[in-house]
């Protein structure tokens, strides 16, 4: 039998300082953008209209931030998380150069931390992944940690290294690719009159709508990103698994929540940072996803009067309206309906724009 | 709680003469076209092949007429029909400049009529919607009337204004973007030898095939058009609703019927006008759609010998073959299998082309 | 009633030497490529990245070989196999000029053989189909034979003509569109260190993963190719049919198997020939497809040191892992889990590349 197939890395295969070049560079196209629209229904004008994007100083409509993220992330799966038990979290995610149709994305990762678990069968791997375009410009980078199986239980535990994780990306580190000339921003076309100054810290927004997910949709999305995680695709195996069915890629819920957030955050042009994120419960085909957001911080951008940053928590729920803002109990345990808790920073025009 | 989400307009929010600029301009792409092909399977050569389109005098393959319609229509939903109970009808629809990948579409609407219903809880809103490209050229315009809820039942009834609706778009008002040189039209590639002269008024055509619709398909289509009508997407709510399930966007059936009509009307290059249309019954995932057509009129085009117009009624049925041409009973009531009755005008090459 | 619909050809409508020009030329786009990626999840770098394709001497990323095949094949269905009972086999398939987004594909077929069956109700039709681009360059050509119904049972049996079918395309007849400069091939980006020299005749590779198919997926794929075979689309009719459900286009399984084969054959740049193929069992929505491959021959290419050819058998299974290489019993009967047996030739870089 051949040994040419790749079984993915196990915990003992990783070492701190390891550099991974992920396979399959990806030239993104207008086709990817159309599929993303069809799968999530996003209505942000920046990603929908080239003339609108040009009024913000871009050459044309860029990809939705999360489409870029998913393509970059998808490439890491065969090397990092094929043998993962759980995707534990994200931190310190920064978006860089906007991605346009025609750009080619590659991803590299560095192992920045390792900690074997007490059971001796698994360990936590911390990686920093960087997606770049064909000009070697960073398009998104983030830290992720996953729990990975050991294959050889006899392999010695590595020296534990746990990276320091910032609580949130500093505003000074945000990449701001837009330039607005006063009076140029069209709130009618953007879909909302509420700009950066109009939000308040602590304000909560019910994004109202709910979207039910079908098997064909989440599988097409994950394949579009060339994400190969087996739990999404193989009902023949998952039928016998813990849930009896295919599990939806967690990033699918982030994209749905972002699309739903248009109703209340229509001027949140793009995501500049992912400060942290957790998939608190699995989702399955047939689940209906709702979302609500809370404004965590309202941050001016250094030397900019045209745009500001809003730090936002968006919480996604399944089969439960977001109108009562379900979240955690007093002990900090998530309500069972909560499937996503993501803390991120968006860029939004100011009244002077 | 935030008041930044949009609840859509209620009947009392509309007034005659009101102008609405709809959000989210849309740069259409080859990706949209590919998805439309995958969702409906249309085989009209004009939309499928750039060299074929060029033999008709176009710069390249344009979007299918109905894809243009759906994108223009989708933009109106958040402002006009989010609180609608029923989409009552269409009339006086005209297609203008062909839309090409790369064009950016925006939609504006004018309220042209209002009539409160006797129950005092609802009213009918008549709007004229106009979709335009980036050169401010009309791509499609149509009149639509919908029954919309009142939110404030105390709001006074407006003075009733009911617009005059033409029975059919006049042939002199059709936009004809094609120019055929004699001998240039290739019936082999087009898929049928039957040209304008070959049809007879009263002739009925069974389009033979049936297509079953899946949930993933109609939701992807509606999201592609950025149509946000809630009944299409949210099974968690619709489970408790009148039908117990998501309702398919009526326009989906028009597109399926048009794709099916290739078998019998392959040389119907494009739709020039929608004279009137009614969704006579809702459709749901799992329904199989069939269609038949009747030629209502055979109209020469002023000063043109290369092309003529055919006015056609296409009737779509669910879970019933079109071979017996089900339609209405003698009292004019639709057979329960009829889901669509649309009267439209197509352009077709003449024998001299 | 109209006679303008096409019922497809019946056995007695074919004659040896008949030439068929198939309808609906197709300008392929980046949208088609994105859909193909979303439907099959292929990760071959050549089709995914324009810079990668350029290191192989191409102008940009070409379409996956099988996407080209399906588009060419789809056009033949209305004329050749609308009244087919069974698609009996393929042979002597050669891929020619790579297809790029923007190219326009047309298909012509010649009837090269006919043999009426003893029952007098059906016959076998052999056709040679050729897909070409807008420069009249062959993109793929193949021989296919199908069993087709007679409509008029009184029609006389034609003189039997059975074409000679080669067992495999000769290496000297392969079209090799790549040119590699030494040191230019990037195995990290390609996803595997195993090149042409590393494979051995008789080596078998379990491609490990399984993918479950949904109704929406296979129908969207078949419509993307404008394949009109009724059994794929109409549940209202198929409910009463032999299987009680829609049958998946056999080519869907070839595409899934090819995408799965990346894990073990990542450097198989493209398919140069289809030597033979059989769909040994029907597949349905809900089936999970696995695949394994065997290396049948390792063939140097005349005058080339940069690339070699591998002749490969890929076998697809439904609802059965490929780890035990299920195939035929000692009498040559296929295991019931086998759904596809395809013998084809791929091009792969050599160590000198």
Short mmCIF file of N, CA and C in Angstrom, two decimals, chain A residues 26-175:
data_model
loop_
_atom_site.label_atom_id
_atom_site.label_comp_id
_atom_site.label_asym_id
_atom_site.label_seq_id
_atom_site.Cartn_x
_atom_site.Cartn_y
_atom_site.Cartn_z
N UNK A 26 -4.05 30.27 -4.06
CA UNK A 26 -5.42 30.43 -4.54
C UNK A 26 -5.58 31.79 -5.18
N UNK A 27 -5.83 31.83 -6.48
CA UNK A 27 -6.18 33.06 -7.16
C UNK A 27 -7.67 33.27 -6.96
N UNK A 28 -8.03 34.30 -6.22
CA UNK A 28 -9.44 34.52 -5.94
C UNK A 28 -10.08 35.27 -7.11
N UNK A 29 -11.37 35.06 -7.29
CA UNK A 29 -12.04 35.60 -8.46
C UNK A 29 -13.41 36.17 -8.10
N UNK A 30 -13.99 36.80 -9.10
CA UNK A 30 -15.37 37.28 -8.97
C UNK A 30 -16.34 36.11 -8.75
N UNK A 31 -15.93 34.93 -9.18
CA UNK A 31 -16.76 33.76 -8.93
C UNK A 31 -16.84 33.44 -7.45
N UNK A 32 -15.71 33.55 -6.76
CA UNK A 32 -15.71 33.32 -5.31
C UNK A 32 -16.60 34.34 -4.61
N UNK A 33 -16.53 35.57 -5.07
CA UNK A 33 -17.33 36.64 -4.46
C UNK A 33 -18.82 36.36 -4.66
N UNK A 34 -19.19 35.94 -5.86
CA UNK A 34 -20.61 35.65 -6.13
C UNK A 34 -21.11 34.51 -5.26
N UNK A 35 -20.29 33.47 -5.12
CA UNK A 35 -20.70 32.36 -4.27
C UNK A 35 -20.85 32.81 -2.82
N UNK A 36 -19.93 33.64 -2.38
CA UNK A 36 -20.01 34.13 -0.99
C UNK A 36 -21.31 34.93 -0.80
N UNK A 37 -21.65 35.74 -1.76
CA UNK A 37 -22.92 36.49 -1.68
C UNK A 37 -24.10 35.52 -1.63
N UNK A 38 -24.07 34.51 -2.49
CA UNK A 38 -25.18 33.55 -2.55
C UNK A 38 -25.30 32.73 -1.27
N UNK A 39 -24.18 32.50 -0.62
CA UNK A 39 -24.21 31.66 0.58
C UNK A 39 -24.58 32.45 1.83
N UNK A 40 -24.24 33.74 1.87
CA UNK A 40 -24.45 34.51 3.10
C UNK A 40 -25.37 35.71 2.93
N UNK A 41 -25.53 36.19 1.72
CA UNK A 41 -26.46 37.29 1.50
C UNK A 41 -26.00 38.63 2.04
N UNK A 42 -24.69 38.78 2.18
CA UNK A 42 -24.18 40.05 2.71
C UNK A 42 -24.57 41.21 1.82
N UNK A 43 -24.86 42.37 2.45
CA UNK A 43 -25.31 43.54 1.69
C UNK A 43 -24.41 44.76 1.87
N UNK A 44 -23.24 44.60 2.48
CA UNK A 44 -22.35 45.75 2.65
C UNK A 44 -21.95 46.29 1.28
N UNK A 45 -22.19 47.58 1.08
CA UNK A 45 -22.01 48.19 -0.25
C UNK A 45 -20.55 48.13 -0.71
N UNK A 46 -19.62 48.22 0.23
CA UNK A 46 -18.20 48.20 -0.13
C UNK A 46 -17.84 46.96 -0.94
N UNK A 47 -18.35 45.80 -0.53
CA UNK A 47 -18.01 44.54 -1.19
C UNK A 47 -18.91 44.26 -2.39
N UNK A 48 -19.97 45.05 -2.53
CA UNK A 48 -20.98 44.78 -3.54
C UNK A 48 -20.81 45.64 -4.78
N UNK A 49 -20.17 46.79 -4.64
CA UNK A 49 -20.15 47.77 -5.72
C UNK A 49 -18.77 48.38 -5.92
N UNK A 50 -18.26 48.25 -7.11
CA UNK A 50 -16.97 48.86 -7.41
C UNK A 50 -17.03 50.39 -7.36
N UNK A 51 -18.03 51.04 -7.94
CA UNK A 51 -18.06 52.51 -7.81
C UNK A 51 -18.13 52.96 -6.34
N UNK A 52 -18.87 52.24 -5.52
CA UNK A 52 -18.94 52.59 -4.10
C UNK A 52 -17.56 52.44 -3.46
N UNK A 53 -16.88 51.34 -3.76
CA UNK A 53 -15.54 51.11 -3.20
C UNK A 53 -14.58 52.20 -3.64
N UNK A 54 -14.77 52.68 -4.87
CA UNK A 54 -13.87 53.73 -5.37
C UNK A 54 -14.07 55.06 -4.63
N UNK A 55 -15.29 55.31 -4.16
CA UNK A 55 -15.48 56.54 -3.37
C UNK A 55 -14.76 56.44 -2.02
N UNK A 56 -14.35 55.24 -1.64
CA UNK A 56 -13.58 55.04 -0.41
C UNK A 56 -12.08 54.96 -0.69
N UNK A 57 -11.72 55.18 -1.95
CA UNK A 57 -10.30 55.20 -2.29
C UNK A 57 -9.72 53.87 -2.71
N UNK A 58 -10.55 52.86 -2.86
CA UNK A 58 -10.04 51.56 -3.32
C UNK A 58 -10.13 51.48 -4.84
N UNK A 59 -9.38 50.55 -5.41
CA UNK A 59 -9.40 50.43 -6.87
C UNK A 59 -10.68 49.76 -7.36
N UNK A 60 -11.23 48.87 -6.55
CA UNK A 60 -12.47 48.19 -6.91
C UNK A 60 -13.03 47.53 -5.66
N UNK A 61 -14.17 46.87 -5.78
CA UNK A 61 -14.77 46.21 -4.62
C UNK A 61 -13.86 45.09 -4.13
N UNK A 62 -13.45 45.14 -2.86
CA UNK A 62 -12.61 44.08 -2.32
C UNK A 62 -13.46 42.91 -1.82
N UNK A 63 -12.81 41.80 -1.54
CA UNK A 63 -13.50 40.67 -0.92
C UNK A 63 -13.96 41.04 0.49
N UNK A 64 -15.07 40.48 0.90
CA UNK A 64 -15.48 40.54 2.29
C UNK A 64 -14.32 40.05 3.17
N UNK A 65 -14.11 40.74 4.28
CA UNK A 65 -13.00 40.37 5.18
C UNK A 65 -13.03 38.88 5.51
N UNK A 66 -14.21 38.37 5.80
CA UNK A 66 -14.29 36.98 6.25
C UNK A 66 -14.04 35.98 5.12
N UNK A 67 -14.33 36.35 3.88
CA UNK A 67 -13.99 35.46 2.77
C UNK A 67 -12.47 35.31 2.70
N UNK A 68 -11.77 36.43 2.84
CA UNK A 68 -10.31 36.37 2.89
C UNK A 68 -9.85 35.47 4.04
N UNK A 69 -10.42 35.70 5.20
CA UNK A 69 -10.05 34.89 6.36
C UNK A 69 -10.23 33.39 6.09
N UNK A 70 -11.39 33.04 5.55
CA UNK A 70 -11.69 31.61 5.35
C UNK A 70 -10.73 30.96 4.36
N UNK A 71 -10.36 31.70 3.31
CA UNK A 71 -9.44 31.13 2.32
C UNK A 71 -8.06 30.93 2.96
N UNK A 72 -7.62 31.90 3.72
CA UNK A 72 -6.33 31.77 4.41
C UNK A 72 -6.39 30.62 5.41
N UNK A 73 -7.44 30.57 6.18
CA UNK A 73 -7.61 29.53 7.20
C UNK A 73 -7.68 28.13 6.57
N UNK A 74 -8.43 28.03 5.48
CA UNK A 74 -8.65 26.72 4.85
C UNK A 74 -7.34 26.03 4.51
N UNK A 75 -6.35 26.83 4.06
CA UNK A 75 -5.07 26.23 3.68
C UNK A 75 -4.34 25.62 4.86
N UNK A 76 -4.62 26.09 6.07
CA UNK A 76 -3.88 25.59 7.23
C UNK A 76 -4.41 24.25 7.72
N UNK A 77 -5.62 23.92 7.34
CA UNK A 77 -6.28 22.73 7.91
C UNK A 77 -5.49 21.44 7.67
N UNK A 78 -5.04 21.15 6.43
CA UNK A 78 -4.37 19.86 6.22
C UNK A 78 -3.11 19.69 7.06
N UNK A 79 -2.46 20.80 7.38
CA UNK A 79 -1.20 20.70 8.13
C UNK A 79 -1.39 20.84 9.64
N UNK A 80 -2.41 21.57 10.04
CA UNK A 80 -2.51 21.92 11.46
C UNK A 80 -3.66 21.21 12.17
N UNK A 81 -4.81 21.14 11.55
CA UNK A 81 -5.96 20.72 12.34
C UNK A 81 -6.67 19.48 11.80
N UNK A 82 -5.98 18.70 10.94
CA UNK A 82 -6.64 17.50 10.43
C UNK A 82 -6.88 16.49 11.56
N UNK A 83 -5.99 16.52 12.55
CA UNK A 83 -6.14 15.60 13.68
C UNK A 83 -6.55 16.34 14.95
N UNK A 84 -7.17 17.49 14.75
CA UNK A 84 -7.60 18.29 15.90
C UNK A 84 -8.89 17.75 16.47
N UNK A 85 -9.01 17.86 17.78
CA UNK A 85 -10.25 17.49 18.46
C UNK A 85 -11.12 18.73 18.61
N UNK A 86 -10.47 19.87 18.80
CA UNK A 86 -11.23 21.10 19.01
C UNK A 86 -10.41 22.30 18.60
N UNK A 87 -11.12 23.26 18.01
CA UNK A 87 -10.55 24.55 17.66
C UNK A 87 -10.81 25.43 18.87
N UNK A 88 -9.77 25.72 19.68
CA UNK A 88 -10.03 26.33 21.00
C UNK A 88 -10.24 27.83 20.95
N UNK A 89 -9.57 28.52 20.05
CA UNK A 89 -9.79 29.96 20.01
C UNK A 89 -8.94 30.66 18.98
N UNK A 90 -9.25 31.93 18.78
CA UNK A 90 -8.50 32.83 17.91
C UNK A 90 -8.13 34.07 18.73
N UNK A 91 -7.03 34.69 18.38
CA UNK A 91 -6.69 35.98 19.00
C UNK A 91 -5.79 36.76 18.07
N UNK A 92 -5.71 38.04 18.33
CA UNK A 92 -4.74 38.92 17.67
C UNK A 92 -4.81 38.81 16.15
N UNK A 93 -6.03 38.80 15.64
CA UNK A 93 -6.21 38.75 14.19
C UNK A 93 -6.21 40.14 13.59
N UNK A 94 -5.39 40.35 12.59
CA UNK A 94 -5.33 41.65 11.92
C UNK A 94 -5.54 41.47 10.43
N UNK A 95 -6.38 42.31 9.86
CA UNK A 95 -6.54 42.32 8.41
C UNK A 95 -5.60 43.38 7.82
N UNK A 96 -5.00 43.06 6.68
CA UNK A 96 -4.04 43.98 6.07
C UNK A 96 -4.55 44.52 4.75
N UNK A 97 -3.79 44.27 3.71
CA UNK A 97 -4.13 44.76 2.38
C UNK A 97 -5.48 44.16 1.94
N UNK A 98 -6.38 45.00 1.41
CA UNK A 98 -7.63 44.42 0.88
C UNK A 98 -7.31 43.42 -0.23
N UNK A 99 -8.14 42.43 -0.36
CA UNK A 99 -7.96 41.41 -1.40
C UNK A 99 -8.96 41.69 -2.53
N UNK A 100 -8.46 41.70 -3.75
CA UNK A 100 -9.29 41.94 -4.93
C UNK A 100 -9.34 40.68 -5.79
N UNK A 101 -10.41 40.51 -6.54
CA UNK A 101 -10.41 39.42 -7.52
C UNK A 101 -9.17 39.53 -8.42
N UNK A 102 -8.51 38.42 -8.60
CA UNK A 102 -7.27 38.40 -9.36
C UNK A 102 -6.05 38.22 -8.48
N UNK A 103 -6.17 38.58 -7.20
CA UNK A 103 -5.05 38.38 -6.28
C UNK A 103 -4.87 36.89 -5.99
N UNK A 104 -3.64 36.52 -5.68
CA UNK A 104 -3.34 35.13 -5.33
C UNK A 104 -2.87 35.07 -3.88
N UNK A 105 -3.55 34.22 -3.12
CA UNK A 105 -3.32 34.13 -1.68
C UNK A 105 -2.51 32.88 -1.35
N UNK A 106 -1.49 33.04 -0.53
CA UNK A 106 -0.80 31.89 0.05
C UNK A 106 -0.78 32.06 1.57
N UNK A 107 -0.60 30.97 2.29
CA UNK A 107 -0.58 31.01 3.75
C UNK A 107 0.63 30.28 4.28
N UNK A 108 1.26 30.89 5.28
CA UNK A 108 2.32 30.24 6.04
C UNK A 108 1.95 30.30 7.51
N UNK A 109 2.44 29.35 8.27
CA UNK A 109 2.18 29.36 9.70
C UNK A 109 3.47 29.08 10.47
N UNK A 110 3.55 29.65 11.67
CA UNK A 110 4.64 29.35 12.59
C UNK A 110 4.03 28.77 13.86
N UNK A 111 4.66 27.74 14.37
CA UNK A 111 4.23 27.19 15.65
C UNK A 111 4.85 28.06 16.74
N UNK A 112 3.99 28.67 17.57
CA UNK A 112 4.48 29.61 18.58
C UNK A 112 4.24 29.13 20.01
N UNK A 113 3.62 27.98 20.16
CA UNK A 113 3.42 27.46 21.51
C UNK A 113 2.96 26.01 21.45
N UNK A 114 3.23 25.31 22.52
CA UNK A 114 2.86 23.89 22.63
C UNK A 114 2.64 23.57 24.10
N UNK A 115 1.67 22.77 24.40
CA UNK A 115 1.47 22.32 25.79
C UNK A 115 0.75 20.98 25.76
N UNK A 116 1.43 19.96 26.20
CA UNK A 116 0.78 18.65 26.23
C UNK A 116 -0.25 18.64 27.36
N UNK A 117 -1.36 17.98 27.13
CA UNK A 117 -2.38 17.87 28.18
C UNK A 117 -2.03 16.77 29.16
N UNK A 118 -2.64 16.84 30.36
CA UNK A 118 -2.30 15.89 31.42
C UNK A 118 -2.62 14.45 31.05
N UNK A 119 -3.61 14.26 30.18
CA UNK A 119 -3.98 12.89 29.81
C UNK A 119 -2.90 12.20 28.98
N UNK A 120 -1.94 12.98 28.50
CA UNK A 120 -0.87 12.39 27.71
C UNK A 120 -1.28 11.99 26.31
N UNK A 121 -2.53 12.21 25.96
CA UNK A 121 -3.03 11.78 24.64
C UNK A 121 -3.22 12.94 23.67
N UNK A 122 -3.23 14.13 24.19
CA UNK A 122 -3.50 15.30 23.36
C UNK A 122 -2.63 16.46 23.83
N UNK A 123 -2.62 17.50 23.02
CA UNK A 123 -1.89 18.70 23.42
C UNK A 123 -2.46 19.88 22.68
N UNK A 124 -2.10 21.06 23.17
CA UNK A 124 -2.55 22.29 22.53
C UNK A 124 -1.41 22.86 21.69
N UNK A 125 -1.74 23.17 20.43
CA UNK A 125 -0.77 23.76 19.51
C UNK A 125 -1.21 25.20 19.23
N UNK A 126 -0.29 26.15 19.43
CA UNK A 126 -0.55 27.55 19.12
C UNK A 126 0.18 27.89 17.82
N UNK A 127 -0.55 28.41 16.85
CA UNK A 127 0.11 28.81 15.59
C UNK A 127 -0.23 30.24 15.26
N UNK A 128 0.71 30.88 14.60
CA UNK A 128 0.48 32.19 14.02
C UNK A 128 0.44 31.97 12.52
N UNK A 129 -0.68 32.27 11.88
CA UNK A 129 -0.82 32.06 10.45
C UNK A 129 -0.88 33.41 9.75
N UNK A 130 -0.22 33.49 8.62
CA UNK A 130 -0.17 34.73 7.86
C UNK A 130 -0.56 34.45 6.42
N UNK A 131 -1.61 35.11 5.96
CA UNK A 131 -2.00 35.04 4.56
C UNK A 131 -1.42 36.23 3.81
N UNK A 132 -0.88 35.97 2.63
CA UNK A 132 -0.26 37.05 1.84
C UNK A 132 -0.78 37.04 0.42
N UNK A 133 -0.69 38.19 -0.22
CA UNK A 133 -1.04 38.25 -1.64
C UNK A 133 0.21 38.07 -2.51
N UNK A 134 0.04 38.19 -3.80
CA UNK A 134 1.15 37.93 -4.73
C UNK A 134 2.26 38.97 -4.64
N UNK A 135 1.98 40.09 -3.95
CA UNK A 135 3.02 41.09 -3.72
C UNK A 135 3.65 40.92 -2.34
N UNK A 136 3.40 39.79 -1.71
CA UNK A 136 3.95 39.50 -0.38
C UNK A 136 3.44 40.46 0.68
N UNK A 137 2.27 41.04 0.43
CA UNK A 137 1.65 41.90 1.43
C UNK A 137 0.71 41.06 2.28
N UNK A 138 0.72 41.29 3.57
CA UNK A 138 -0.15 40.57 4.49
C UNK A 138 -1.60 40.94 4.22
N UNK A 139 -2.45 39.95 4.11
CA UNK A 139 -3.88 40.22 3.93
C UNK A 139 -4.67 39.91 5.21
N UNK A 140 -4.24 38.88 5.93
CA UNK A 140 -4.78 38.65 7.28
C UNK A 140 -3.78 37.77 8.02
N UNK A 141 -3.64 38.04 9.31
CA UNK A 141 -2.78 37.19 10.16
C UNK A 141 -3.49 37.02 11.49
N UNK A 142 -3.30 35.88 12.10
CA UNK A 142 -4.01 35.62 13.36
C UNK A 142 -3.33 34.49 14.11
N UNK A 143 -3.61 34.46 15.41
CA UNK A 143 -3.14 33.38 16.26
C UNK A 143 -4.33 32.46 16.54
N UNK A 144 -4.06 31.18 16.50
CA UNK A 144 -5.12 30.18 16.70
C UNK A 144 -4.55 29.07 17.56
N UNK A 145 -5.36 28.53 18.42
CA UNK A 145 -4.88 27.36 19.17
C UNK A 145 -5.91 26.25 19.10
N UNK A 146 -5.36 25.05 18.91
CA UNK A 146 -6.20 23.87 18.68
C UNK A 146 -5.70 22.73 19.55
N UNK A 147 -6.63 21.85 19.93
CA UNK A 147 -6.24 20.65 20.65
C UNK A 147 -6.06 19.54 19.63
N UNK A 148 -4.85 18.93 19.62
CA UNK A 148 -4.49 17.96 18.60
C UNK A 148 -4.15 16.62 19.28
N UNK A 149 -4.54 15.54 18.64
CA UNK A 149 -4.23 14.20 19.14
C UNK A 149 -2.74 13.88 19.03
N UNK A 150 -2.25 13.06 19.95
CA UNK A 150 -0.96 12.40 19.74
C UNK A 150 -1.23 11.10 19.01
N UNK A 151 -0.32 10.70 18.15
CA UNK A 151 -0.45 9.39 17.53
C UNK A 151 0.41 8.39 18.32
N UNK A 152 1.64 8.83 18.59
CA UNK A 152 2.56 8.01 19.36
C UNK A 152 2.51 8.47 20.81
N UNK A 153 1.80 7.73 21.64
CA UNK A 153 1.60 8.17 23.03
C UNK A 153 2.92 8.11 23.81
N UNK A 154 3.91 7.41 23.27
CA UNK A 154 5.22 7.31 23.92
C UNK A 154 6.08 8.55 23.68
N UNK A 155 5.70 9.35 22.69
CA UNK A 155 6.52 10.52 22.37
C UNK A 155 6.60 11.42 23.60
N UNK A 156 7.80 11.94 23.91
CA UNK A 156 7.94 12.74 25.13
C UNK A 156 7.18 14.06 25.00
N UNK A 157 6.72 14.56 26.14
CA UNK A 157 6.04 15.86 26.15
C UNK A 157 7.05 16.95 25.88
N UNK A 158 6.72 17.89 25.02
CA UNK A 158 7.66 19.00 24.78
C UNK A 158 7.65 19.95 25.98
N UNK A 159 8.72 20.74 26.06
CA UNK A 159 8.75 21.84 27.04
C UNK A 159 7.54 22.74 26.77
N UNK A 160 6.70 23.01 27.77
CA UNK A 160 5.53 23.86 27.48
C UNK A 160 5.95 25.29 27.15
N UNK A 161 5.37 25.80 26.10
CA UNK A 161 5.57 27.21 25.71
C UNK A 161 4.19 27.78 25.45
N UNK A 162 3.80 28.79 26.22
CA UNK A 162 2.48 29.38 26.02
C UNK A 162 2.66 30.84 25.63
N UNK A 163 2.24 31.19 24.43
CA UNK A 163 2.49 32.57 23.97
C UNK A 163 1.62 33.55 24.74
N UNK A 164 2.10 34.75 24.85
CA UNK A 164 1.30 35.83 25.45
C UNK A 164 0.29 36.29 24.41
N UNK A 165 -0.95 36.36 24.81
CA UNK A 165 -2.00 36.77 23.86
C UNK A 165 -2.56 38.12 24.28
N UNK A 166 -2.55 39.07 23.39
CA UNK A 166 -3.11 40.39 23.72
C UNK A 166 -4.62 40.26 23.84
N UNK A 167 -5.20 41.10 24.67
CA UNK A 167 -6.65 41.05 24.86
C UNK A 167 -7.37 41.57 23.61
N UNK A 168 -6.79 42.61 23.01
CA UNK A 168 -7.38 43.16 21.79
C UNK A 168 -6.28 43.82 20.98
N UNK A 169 -6.46 43.83 19.68
CA UNK A 169 -5.49 44.49 18.80
C UNK A 169 -5.53 45.99 19.09
N UNK A 170 -4.38 46.58 19.22
CA UNK A 170 -4.30 48.01 19.51
C UNK A 170 -4.76 48.82 18.29
N UNK A 171 -5.47 49.89 18.56
CA UNK A 171 -5.98 50.71 17.45
C UNK A 171 -4.85 51.20 16.55
N UNK A 172 -3.71 51.47 17.15
CA UNK A 172 -2.57 51.97 16.36
C UNK A 172 -2.06 50.90 15.39
N UNK A 173 -2.42 49.65 15.63
CA UNK A 173 -1.94 48.57 14.76
C UNK A 173 -2.94 48.21 13.66
N UNK A 174 -4.08 48.88 13.64
CA UNK A 174 -5.07 48.56 12.61
C UNK A 174 -4.62 49.07 11.25
N UNK A 175 -4.87 48.28 10.25
CA UNK A 175 -4.60 48.69 8.87
C UNK A 175 -5.87 49.35 8.34
#
